[in-house]
PDB file of C-alpha atoms in Angstrom:
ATOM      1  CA  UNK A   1      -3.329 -58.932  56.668  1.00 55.00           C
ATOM      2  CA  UNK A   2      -6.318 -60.261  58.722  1.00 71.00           C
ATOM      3  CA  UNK A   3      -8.813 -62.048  55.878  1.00 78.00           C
ATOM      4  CA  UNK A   4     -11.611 -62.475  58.681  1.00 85.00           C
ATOM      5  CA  UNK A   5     -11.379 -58.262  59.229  1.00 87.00           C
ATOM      6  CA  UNK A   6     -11.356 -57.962  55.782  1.00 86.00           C
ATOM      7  CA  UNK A   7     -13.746 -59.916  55.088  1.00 88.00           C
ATOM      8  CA  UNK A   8     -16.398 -58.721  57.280  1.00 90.00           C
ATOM      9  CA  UNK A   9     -15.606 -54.961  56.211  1.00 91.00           C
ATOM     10  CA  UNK A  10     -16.420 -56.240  52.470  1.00 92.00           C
ATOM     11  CA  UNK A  11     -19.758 -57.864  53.741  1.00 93.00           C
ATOM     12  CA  UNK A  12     -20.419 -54.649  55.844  1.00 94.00           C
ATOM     13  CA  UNK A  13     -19.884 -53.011  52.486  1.00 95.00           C
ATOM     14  CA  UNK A  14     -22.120 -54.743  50.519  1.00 95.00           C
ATOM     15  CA  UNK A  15     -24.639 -54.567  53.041  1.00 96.00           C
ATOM     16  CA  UNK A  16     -24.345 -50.704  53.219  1.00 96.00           C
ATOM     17  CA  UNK A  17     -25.168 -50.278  49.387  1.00 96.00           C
ATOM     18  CA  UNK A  18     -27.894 -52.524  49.102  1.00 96.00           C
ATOM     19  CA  UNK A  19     -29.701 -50.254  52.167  1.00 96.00           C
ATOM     20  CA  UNK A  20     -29.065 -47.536  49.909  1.00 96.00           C
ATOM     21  CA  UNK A  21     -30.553 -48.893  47.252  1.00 95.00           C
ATOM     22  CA  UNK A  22     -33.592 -50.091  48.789  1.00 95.00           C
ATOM     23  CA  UNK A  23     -34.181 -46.941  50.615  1.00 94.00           C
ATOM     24  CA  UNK A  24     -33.586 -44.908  47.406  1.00 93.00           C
ATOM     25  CA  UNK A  25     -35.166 -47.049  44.662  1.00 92.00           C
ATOM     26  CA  UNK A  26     -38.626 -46.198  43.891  1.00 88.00           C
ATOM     27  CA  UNK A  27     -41.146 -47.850  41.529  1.00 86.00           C
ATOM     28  CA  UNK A  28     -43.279 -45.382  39.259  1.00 82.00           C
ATOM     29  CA  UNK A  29     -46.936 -45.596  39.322  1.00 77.00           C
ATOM     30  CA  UNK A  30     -47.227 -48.435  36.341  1.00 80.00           C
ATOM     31  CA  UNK A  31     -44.991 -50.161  39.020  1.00 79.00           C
ATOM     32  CA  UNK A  32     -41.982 -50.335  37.012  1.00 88.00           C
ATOM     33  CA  UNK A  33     -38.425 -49.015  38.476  1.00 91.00           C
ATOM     34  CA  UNK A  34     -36.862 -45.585  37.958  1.00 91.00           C
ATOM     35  CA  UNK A  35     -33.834 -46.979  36.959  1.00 93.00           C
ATOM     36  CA  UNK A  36     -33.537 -49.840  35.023  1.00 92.00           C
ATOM     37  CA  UNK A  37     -31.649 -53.128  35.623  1.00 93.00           C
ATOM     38  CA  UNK A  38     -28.269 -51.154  32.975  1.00 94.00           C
ATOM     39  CA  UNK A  39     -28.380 -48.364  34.916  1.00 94.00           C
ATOM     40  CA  UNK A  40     -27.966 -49.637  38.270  1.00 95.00           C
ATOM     41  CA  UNK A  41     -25.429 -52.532  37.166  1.00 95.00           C
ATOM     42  CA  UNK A  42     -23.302 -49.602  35.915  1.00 95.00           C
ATOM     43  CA  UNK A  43     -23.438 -48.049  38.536  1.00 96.00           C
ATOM     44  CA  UNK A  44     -22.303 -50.789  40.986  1.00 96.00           C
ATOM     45  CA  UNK A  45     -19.554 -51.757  38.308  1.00 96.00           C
ATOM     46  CA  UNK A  46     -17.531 -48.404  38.618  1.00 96.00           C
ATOM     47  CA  UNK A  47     -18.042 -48.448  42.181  1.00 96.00           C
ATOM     48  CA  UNK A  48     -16.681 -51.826  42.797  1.00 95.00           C
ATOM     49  CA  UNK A  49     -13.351 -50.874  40.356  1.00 95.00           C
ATOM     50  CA  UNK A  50     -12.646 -48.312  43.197  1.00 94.00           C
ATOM     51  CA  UNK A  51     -13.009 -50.348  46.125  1.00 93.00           C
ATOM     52  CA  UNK A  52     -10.201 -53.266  43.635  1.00 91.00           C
ATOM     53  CA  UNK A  53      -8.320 -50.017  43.099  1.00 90.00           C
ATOM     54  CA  UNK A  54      -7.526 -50.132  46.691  1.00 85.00           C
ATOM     55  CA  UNK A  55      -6.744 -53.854  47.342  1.00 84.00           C
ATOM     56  CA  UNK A  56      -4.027 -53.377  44.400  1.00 84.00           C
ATOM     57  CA  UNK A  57      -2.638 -50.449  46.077  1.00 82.00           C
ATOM     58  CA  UNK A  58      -1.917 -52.790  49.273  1.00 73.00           C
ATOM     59  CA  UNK A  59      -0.305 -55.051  47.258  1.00 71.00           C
ATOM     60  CA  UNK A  60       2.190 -52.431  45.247  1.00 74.00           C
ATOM     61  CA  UNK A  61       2.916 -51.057  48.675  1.00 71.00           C
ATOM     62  CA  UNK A  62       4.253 -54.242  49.725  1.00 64.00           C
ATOM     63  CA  UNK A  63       5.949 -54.918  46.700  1.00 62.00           C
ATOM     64  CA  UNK A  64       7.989 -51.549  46.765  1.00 65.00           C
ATOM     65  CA  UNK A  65       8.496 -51.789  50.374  1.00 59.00           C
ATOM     66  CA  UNK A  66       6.924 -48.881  51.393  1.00 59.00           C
ATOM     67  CA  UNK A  67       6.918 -49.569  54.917  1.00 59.00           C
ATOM     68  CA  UNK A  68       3.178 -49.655  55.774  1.00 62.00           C
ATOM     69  CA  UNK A  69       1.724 -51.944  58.769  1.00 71.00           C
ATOM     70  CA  UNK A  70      -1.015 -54.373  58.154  1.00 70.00           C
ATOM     71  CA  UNK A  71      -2.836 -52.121  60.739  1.00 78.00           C
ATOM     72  CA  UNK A  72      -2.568 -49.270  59.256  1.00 80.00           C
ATOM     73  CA  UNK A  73      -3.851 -50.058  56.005  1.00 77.00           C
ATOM     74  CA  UNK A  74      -6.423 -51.719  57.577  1.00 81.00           C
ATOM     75  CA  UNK A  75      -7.468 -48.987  59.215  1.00 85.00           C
ATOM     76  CA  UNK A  76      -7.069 -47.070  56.449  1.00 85.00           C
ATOM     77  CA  UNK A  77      -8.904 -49.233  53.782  1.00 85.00           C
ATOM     78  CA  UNK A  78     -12.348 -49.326  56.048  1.00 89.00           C
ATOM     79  CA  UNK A  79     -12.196 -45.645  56.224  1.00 92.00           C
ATOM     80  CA  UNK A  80     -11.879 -45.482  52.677  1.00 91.00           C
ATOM     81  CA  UNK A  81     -14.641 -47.734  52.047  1.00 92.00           C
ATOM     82  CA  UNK A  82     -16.827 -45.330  54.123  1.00 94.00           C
ATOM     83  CA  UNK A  83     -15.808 -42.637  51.552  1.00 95.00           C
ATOM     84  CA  UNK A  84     -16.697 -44.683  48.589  1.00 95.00           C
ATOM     85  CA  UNK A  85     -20.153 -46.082  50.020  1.00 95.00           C
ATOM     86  CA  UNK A  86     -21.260 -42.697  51.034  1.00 96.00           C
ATOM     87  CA  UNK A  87     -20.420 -41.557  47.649  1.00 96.00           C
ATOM     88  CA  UNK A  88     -22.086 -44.143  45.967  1.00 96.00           C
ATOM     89  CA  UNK A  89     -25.499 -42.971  48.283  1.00 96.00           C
ATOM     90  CA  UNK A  90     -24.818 -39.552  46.990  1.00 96.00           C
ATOM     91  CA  UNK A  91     -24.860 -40.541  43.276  1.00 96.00           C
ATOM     92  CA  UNK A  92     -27.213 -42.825  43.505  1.00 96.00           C
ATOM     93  CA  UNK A  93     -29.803 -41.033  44.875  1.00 95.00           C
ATOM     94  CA  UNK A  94     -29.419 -38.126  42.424  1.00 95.00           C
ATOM     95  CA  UNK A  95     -29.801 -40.361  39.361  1.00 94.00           C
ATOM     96  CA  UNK A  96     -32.917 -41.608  41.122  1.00 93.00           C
ATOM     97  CA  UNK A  97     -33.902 -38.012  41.514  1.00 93.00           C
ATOM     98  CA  UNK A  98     -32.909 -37.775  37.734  1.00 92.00           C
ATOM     99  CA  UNK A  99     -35.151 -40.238  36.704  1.00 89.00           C
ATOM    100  CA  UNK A 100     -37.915 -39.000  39.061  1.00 87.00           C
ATOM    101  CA  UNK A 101     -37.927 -35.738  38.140  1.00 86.00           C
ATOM    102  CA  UNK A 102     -37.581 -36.803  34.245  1.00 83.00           C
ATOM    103  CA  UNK A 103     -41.262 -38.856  35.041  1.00 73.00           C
ATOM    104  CA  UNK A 104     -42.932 -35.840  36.467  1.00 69.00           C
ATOM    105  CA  UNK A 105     -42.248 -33.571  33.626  1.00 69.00           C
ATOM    106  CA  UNK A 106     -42.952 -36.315  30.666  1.00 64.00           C
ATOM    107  CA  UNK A 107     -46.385 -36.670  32.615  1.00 60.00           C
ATOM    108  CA  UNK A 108     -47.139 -32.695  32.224  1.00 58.00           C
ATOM    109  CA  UNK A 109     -45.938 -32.753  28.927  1.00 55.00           C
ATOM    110  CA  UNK A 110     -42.669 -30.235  29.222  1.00 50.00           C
ATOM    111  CA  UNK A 111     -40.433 -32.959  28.203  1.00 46.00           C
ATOM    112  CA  UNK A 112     -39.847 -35.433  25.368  1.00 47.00           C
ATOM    113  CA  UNK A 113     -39.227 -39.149  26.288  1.00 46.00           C
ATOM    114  CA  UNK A 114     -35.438 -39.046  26.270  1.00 42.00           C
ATOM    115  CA  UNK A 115     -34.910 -41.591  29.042  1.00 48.00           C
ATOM    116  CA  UNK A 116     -33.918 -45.348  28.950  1.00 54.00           C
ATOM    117  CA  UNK A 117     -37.439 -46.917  28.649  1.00 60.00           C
ATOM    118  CA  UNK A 118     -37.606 -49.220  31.688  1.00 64.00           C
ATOM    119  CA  UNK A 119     -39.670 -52.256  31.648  1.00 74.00           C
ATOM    120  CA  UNK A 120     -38.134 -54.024  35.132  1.00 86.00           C
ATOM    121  CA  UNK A 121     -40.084 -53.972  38.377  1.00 91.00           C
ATOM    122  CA  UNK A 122     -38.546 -52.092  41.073  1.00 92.00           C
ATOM    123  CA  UNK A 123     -38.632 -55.540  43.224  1.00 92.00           C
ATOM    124  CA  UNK A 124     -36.649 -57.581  40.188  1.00 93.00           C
ATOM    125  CA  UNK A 125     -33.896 -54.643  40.184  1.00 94.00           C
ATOM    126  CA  UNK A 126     -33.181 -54.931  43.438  1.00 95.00           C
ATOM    127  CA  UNK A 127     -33.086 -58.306  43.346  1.00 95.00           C
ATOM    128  CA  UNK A 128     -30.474 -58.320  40.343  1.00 95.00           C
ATOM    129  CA  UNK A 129     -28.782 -55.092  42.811  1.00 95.00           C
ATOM    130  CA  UNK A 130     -28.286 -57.641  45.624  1.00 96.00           C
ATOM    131  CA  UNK A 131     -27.042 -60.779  43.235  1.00 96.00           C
ATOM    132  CA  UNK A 132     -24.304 -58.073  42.267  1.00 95.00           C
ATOM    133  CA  UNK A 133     -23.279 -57.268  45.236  1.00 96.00           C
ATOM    134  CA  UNK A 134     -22.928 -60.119  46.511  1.00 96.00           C
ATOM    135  CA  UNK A 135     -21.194 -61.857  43.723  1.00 96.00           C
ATOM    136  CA  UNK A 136     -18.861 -58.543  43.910  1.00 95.00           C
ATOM    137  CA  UNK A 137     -18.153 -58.584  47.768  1.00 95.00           C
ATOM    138  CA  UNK A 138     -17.393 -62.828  47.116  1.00 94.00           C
ATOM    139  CA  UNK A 139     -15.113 -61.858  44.027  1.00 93.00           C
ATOM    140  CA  UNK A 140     -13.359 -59.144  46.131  1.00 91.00           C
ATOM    141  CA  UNK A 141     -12.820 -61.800  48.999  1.00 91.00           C
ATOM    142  CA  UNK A 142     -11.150 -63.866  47.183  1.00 91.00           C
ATOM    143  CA  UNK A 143      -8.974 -61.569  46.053  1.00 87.00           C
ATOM    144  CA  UNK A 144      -8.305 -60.363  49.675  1.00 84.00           C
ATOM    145  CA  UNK A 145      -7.123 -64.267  50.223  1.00 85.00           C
ATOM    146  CA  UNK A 146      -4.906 -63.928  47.343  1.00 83.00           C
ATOM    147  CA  UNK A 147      -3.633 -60.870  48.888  1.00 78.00           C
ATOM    148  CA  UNK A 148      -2.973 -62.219  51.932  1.00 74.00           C
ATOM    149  CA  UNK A 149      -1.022 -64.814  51.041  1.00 77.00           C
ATOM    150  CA  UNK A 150       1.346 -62.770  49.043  1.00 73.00           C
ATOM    151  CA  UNK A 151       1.855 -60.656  51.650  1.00 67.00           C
ATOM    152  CA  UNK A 152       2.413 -63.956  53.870  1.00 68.00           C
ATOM    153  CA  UNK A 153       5.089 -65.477  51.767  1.00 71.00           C
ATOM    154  CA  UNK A 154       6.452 -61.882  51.675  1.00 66.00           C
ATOM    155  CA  UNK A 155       6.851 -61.799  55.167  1.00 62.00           C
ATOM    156  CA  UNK A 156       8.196 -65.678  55.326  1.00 67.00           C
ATOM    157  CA  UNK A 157      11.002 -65.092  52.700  1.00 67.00           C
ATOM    158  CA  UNK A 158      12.541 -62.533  54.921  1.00 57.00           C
ATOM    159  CA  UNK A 159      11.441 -64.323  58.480  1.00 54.00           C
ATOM    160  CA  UNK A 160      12.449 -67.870  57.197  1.00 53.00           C
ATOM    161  CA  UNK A 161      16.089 -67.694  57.155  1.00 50.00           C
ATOM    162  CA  UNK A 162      17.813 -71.275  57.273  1.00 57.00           C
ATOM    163  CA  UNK A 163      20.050 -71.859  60.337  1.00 57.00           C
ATOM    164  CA  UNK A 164      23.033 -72.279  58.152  1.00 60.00           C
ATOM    165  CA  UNK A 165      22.111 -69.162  56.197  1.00 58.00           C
ATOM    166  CA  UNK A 166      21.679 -67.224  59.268  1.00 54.00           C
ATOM    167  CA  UNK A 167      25.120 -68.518  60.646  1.00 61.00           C
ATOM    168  CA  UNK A 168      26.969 -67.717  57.898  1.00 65.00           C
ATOM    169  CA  UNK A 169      25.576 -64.189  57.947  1.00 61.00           C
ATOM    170  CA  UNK A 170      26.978 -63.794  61.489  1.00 64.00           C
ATOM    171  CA  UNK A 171      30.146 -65.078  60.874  1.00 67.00           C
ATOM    172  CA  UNK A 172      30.663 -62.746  58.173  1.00 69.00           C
ATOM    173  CA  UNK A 173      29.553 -59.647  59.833  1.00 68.00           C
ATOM    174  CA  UNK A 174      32.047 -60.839  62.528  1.00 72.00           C
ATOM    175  CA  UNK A 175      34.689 -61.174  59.555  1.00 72.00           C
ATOM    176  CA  UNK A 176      33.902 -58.028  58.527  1.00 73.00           C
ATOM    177  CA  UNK A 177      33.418 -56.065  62.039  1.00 74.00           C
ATOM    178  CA  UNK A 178      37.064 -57.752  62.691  1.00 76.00           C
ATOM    179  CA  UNK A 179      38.899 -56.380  59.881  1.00 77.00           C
ATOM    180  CA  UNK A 180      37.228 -52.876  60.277  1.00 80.00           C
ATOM    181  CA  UNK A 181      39.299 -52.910  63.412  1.00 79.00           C
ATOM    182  CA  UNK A 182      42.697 -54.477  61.839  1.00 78.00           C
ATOM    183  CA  UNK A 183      42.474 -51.477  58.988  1.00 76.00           C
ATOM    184  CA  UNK A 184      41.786 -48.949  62.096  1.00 75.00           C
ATOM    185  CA  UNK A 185      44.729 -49.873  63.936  1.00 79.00           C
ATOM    186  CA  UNK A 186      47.033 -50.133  60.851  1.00 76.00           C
ATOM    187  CA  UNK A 187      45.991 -46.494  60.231  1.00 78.00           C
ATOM    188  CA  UNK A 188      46.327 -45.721  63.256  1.00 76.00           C
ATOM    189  CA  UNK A 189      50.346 -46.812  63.241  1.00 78.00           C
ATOM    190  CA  UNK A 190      50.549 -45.574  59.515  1.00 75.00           C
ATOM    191  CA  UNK A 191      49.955 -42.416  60.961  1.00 74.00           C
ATOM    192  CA  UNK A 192      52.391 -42.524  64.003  1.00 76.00           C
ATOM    193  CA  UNK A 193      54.715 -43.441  61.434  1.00 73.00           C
ATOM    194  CA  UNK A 194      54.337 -40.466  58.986  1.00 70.00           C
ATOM    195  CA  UNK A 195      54.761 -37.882  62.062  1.00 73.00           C
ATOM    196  CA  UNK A 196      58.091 -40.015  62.789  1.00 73.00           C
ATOM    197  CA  UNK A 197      59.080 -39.784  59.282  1.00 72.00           C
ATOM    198  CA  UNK A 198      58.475 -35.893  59.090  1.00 68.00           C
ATOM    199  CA  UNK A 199      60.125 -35.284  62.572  1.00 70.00           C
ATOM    200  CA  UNK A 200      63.285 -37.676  60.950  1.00 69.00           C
ATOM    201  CA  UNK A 201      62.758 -35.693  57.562  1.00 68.00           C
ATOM    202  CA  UNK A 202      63.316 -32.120  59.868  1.00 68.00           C
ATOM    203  CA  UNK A 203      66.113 -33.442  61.578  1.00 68.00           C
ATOM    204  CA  UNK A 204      67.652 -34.086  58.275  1.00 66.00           C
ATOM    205  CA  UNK A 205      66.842 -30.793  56.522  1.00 72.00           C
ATOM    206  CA  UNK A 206      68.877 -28.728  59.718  1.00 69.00           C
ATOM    207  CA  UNK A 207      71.486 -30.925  58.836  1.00 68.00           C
ATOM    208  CA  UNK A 208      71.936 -30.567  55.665  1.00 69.00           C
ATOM    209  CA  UNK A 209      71.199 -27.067  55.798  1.00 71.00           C
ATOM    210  CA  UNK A 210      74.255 -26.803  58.348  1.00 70.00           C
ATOM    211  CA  UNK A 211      76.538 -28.897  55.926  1.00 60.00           C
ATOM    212  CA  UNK A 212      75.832 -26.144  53.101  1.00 70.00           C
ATOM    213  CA  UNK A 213      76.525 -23.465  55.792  1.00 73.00           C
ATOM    214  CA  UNK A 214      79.971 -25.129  56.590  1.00 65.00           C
ATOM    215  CA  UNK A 215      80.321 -25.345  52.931  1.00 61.00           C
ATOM    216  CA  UNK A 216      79.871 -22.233  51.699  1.00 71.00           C
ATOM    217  CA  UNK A 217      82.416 -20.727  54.680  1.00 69.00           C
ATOM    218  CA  UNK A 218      85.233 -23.470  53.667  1.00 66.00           C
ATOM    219  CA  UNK A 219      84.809 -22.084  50.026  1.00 70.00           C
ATOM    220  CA  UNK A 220      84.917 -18.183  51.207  1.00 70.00           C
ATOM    221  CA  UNK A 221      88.025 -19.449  52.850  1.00 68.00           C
ATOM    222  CA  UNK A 222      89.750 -21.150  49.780  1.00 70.00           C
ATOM    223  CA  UNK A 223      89.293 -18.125  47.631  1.00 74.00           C
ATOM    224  CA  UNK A 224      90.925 -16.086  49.923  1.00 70.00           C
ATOM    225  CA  UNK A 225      94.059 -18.434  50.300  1.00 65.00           C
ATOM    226  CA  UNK A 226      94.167 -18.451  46.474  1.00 71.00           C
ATOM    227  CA  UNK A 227      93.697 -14.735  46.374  1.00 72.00           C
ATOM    228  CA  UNK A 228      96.538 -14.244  48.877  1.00 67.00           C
ATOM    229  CA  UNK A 229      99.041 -17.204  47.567  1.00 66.00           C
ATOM    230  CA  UNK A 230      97.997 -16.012  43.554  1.00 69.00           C
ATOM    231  CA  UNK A 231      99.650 -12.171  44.933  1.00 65.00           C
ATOM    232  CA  UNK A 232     102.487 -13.568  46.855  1.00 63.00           C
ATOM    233  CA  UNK A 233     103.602 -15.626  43.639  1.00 63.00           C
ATOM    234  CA  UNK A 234     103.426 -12.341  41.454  1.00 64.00           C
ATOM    235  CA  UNK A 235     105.311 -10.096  44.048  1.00 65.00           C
ATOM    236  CA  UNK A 236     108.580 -13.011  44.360  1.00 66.00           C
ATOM    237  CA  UNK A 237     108.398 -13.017  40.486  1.00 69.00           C
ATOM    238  CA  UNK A 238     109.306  -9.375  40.388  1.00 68.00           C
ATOM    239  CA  UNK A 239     111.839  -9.284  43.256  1.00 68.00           C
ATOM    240  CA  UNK A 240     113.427 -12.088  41.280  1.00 72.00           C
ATOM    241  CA  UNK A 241     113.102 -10.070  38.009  1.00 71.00           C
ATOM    242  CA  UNK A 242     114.663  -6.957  39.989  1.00 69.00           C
ATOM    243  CA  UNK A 243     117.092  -8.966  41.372  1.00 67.00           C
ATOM    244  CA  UNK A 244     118.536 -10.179  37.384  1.00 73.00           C
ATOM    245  CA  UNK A 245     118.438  -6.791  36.688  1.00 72.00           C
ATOM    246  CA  UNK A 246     120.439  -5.140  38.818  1.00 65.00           C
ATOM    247  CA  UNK A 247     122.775  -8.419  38.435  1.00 69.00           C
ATOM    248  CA  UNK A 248     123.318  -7.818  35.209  1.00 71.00           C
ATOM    249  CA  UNK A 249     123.851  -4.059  35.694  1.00 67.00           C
ATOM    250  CA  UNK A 250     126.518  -4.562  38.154  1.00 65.00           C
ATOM    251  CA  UNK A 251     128.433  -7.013  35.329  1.00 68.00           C
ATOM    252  CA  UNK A 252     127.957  -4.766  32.834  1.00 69.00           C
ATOM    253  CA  UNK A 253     129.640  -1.901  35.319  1.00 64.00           C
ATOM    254  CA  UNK A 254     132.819  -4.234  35.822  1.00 59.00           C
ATOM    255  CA  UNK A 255     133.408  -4.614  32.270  1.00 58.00           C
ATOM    256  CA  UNK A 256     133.639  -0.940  31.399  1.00 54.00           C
TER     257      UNK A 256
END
């Protein structure tokens, strides 16, 4: 943040409402001022909370990291102030127009005396008007150095990195930008591997599946040798049978 900018802009500021004020201020006919010494102290004491609102807001911005340049909130805080000072004319010259109007009808009689009885001078308010605002624009410059130096040591923590930090940060982002490529290249053989593996693994399965094939034809083939030696075996056992018989028949024909 530039302090001299901001700095000026604040005096600028404060030089901006006290024209307003002496423009608008008016002293009623007994001398006295329209508004009284309360009244225009309030008045300056709400306005200045808005224009502290905005120094904070600087200062969470930087401390969430919102991204937003010096420059830009610069620019952005002046225009800003213009808002605020031309509101503070606005409302400022009503309540004198308040109090004006207020006069003008207690003198014909159409209104009670409702109004903060005001005893000051219109001079000795304005004098009190410009001791506020310039105690308020010294107040608010301090806290634009205070500002400043956060943001400052902000900026140094993450500019001010010791060599030895900063060397060790490269050499582990080389570290780690060297095994990035190690685990790429063992993936990529992991995966030239698995298609070898699956092209092994086919090879295997028509194998196998051949084996079963040969298999199942050598078992087709035992069942019919068994088949044809099981019938062979059954027709010799008869013949042999047959061939007792008629033995015996021919024996028995001798004897008789």
């Amino acid at each position: 943040m530039n302090q001299r900018i901001m700095n000026e802009a604040m005096e600028q500021h404060g030089q901006e409402l006290m024209n307003v004020i002496n423009r608008q201020l008016e002293a009623k006919d007994n001398g006295q001022s329209l508004l009284s010494e309360n009244q225009v102290e309030s008045m300056l004491d709400k306005h200045f909370e808005k224009v502290e609102s905005l120094l904070e807001s600087y200062t969470q911005q930087q401390q969430q990291n919102k991204g937003v340049s010096v420059s830009e909130w610069i620019q952005d805080f002046q225009e800003k102030l213009k808002e605020l000072a031309n509101e503070f004319a606005k409302k400022f010259k009503a309540k004198v127009l308040e109090s004006k109007n207020n006069v003008a009808e207690k003198t014909r009689g159409k209104v009670e005396d409702v109004q903060e009885k005001v005893n000051e001078k219109v001079d000795h308010v304005k004098e009190l008007a410009q001791s506020k605002i310039d105690n308020a624009v010294l107040n608010l410059n301090n806290r634009v150095k205070e500002i400043t130096q956060k943001v400052e040591d902000h900026l140094n923590q993450k500019e001010d990195v010791p060599p030895e930090q900063s060397q060790t940060n490269n050499d582990e982002q080389t570290s780690k930008a060297s095994e990035i490529e190690d685990l790429k290249e063992e993936i990529k053989n992991l995966k030239k591997e698995n298609e070898n593996l699956s092209k092994n693994n086919k090879g295997l399965q028509g194998k196998m599946d051949k084996v079963q094939q040969f298999f199942n034809e050598d078992q087709d083939a035992r069942q019919s040798l068994n088949k044809f030696l099981t019938g062979n075996e059954a027709k010799q056992e008869k013949q042999q049978d047959r061939k007792e018989e008629v033995t015996e028949e021919a024996k028995q024909g001798i004897k008789l």
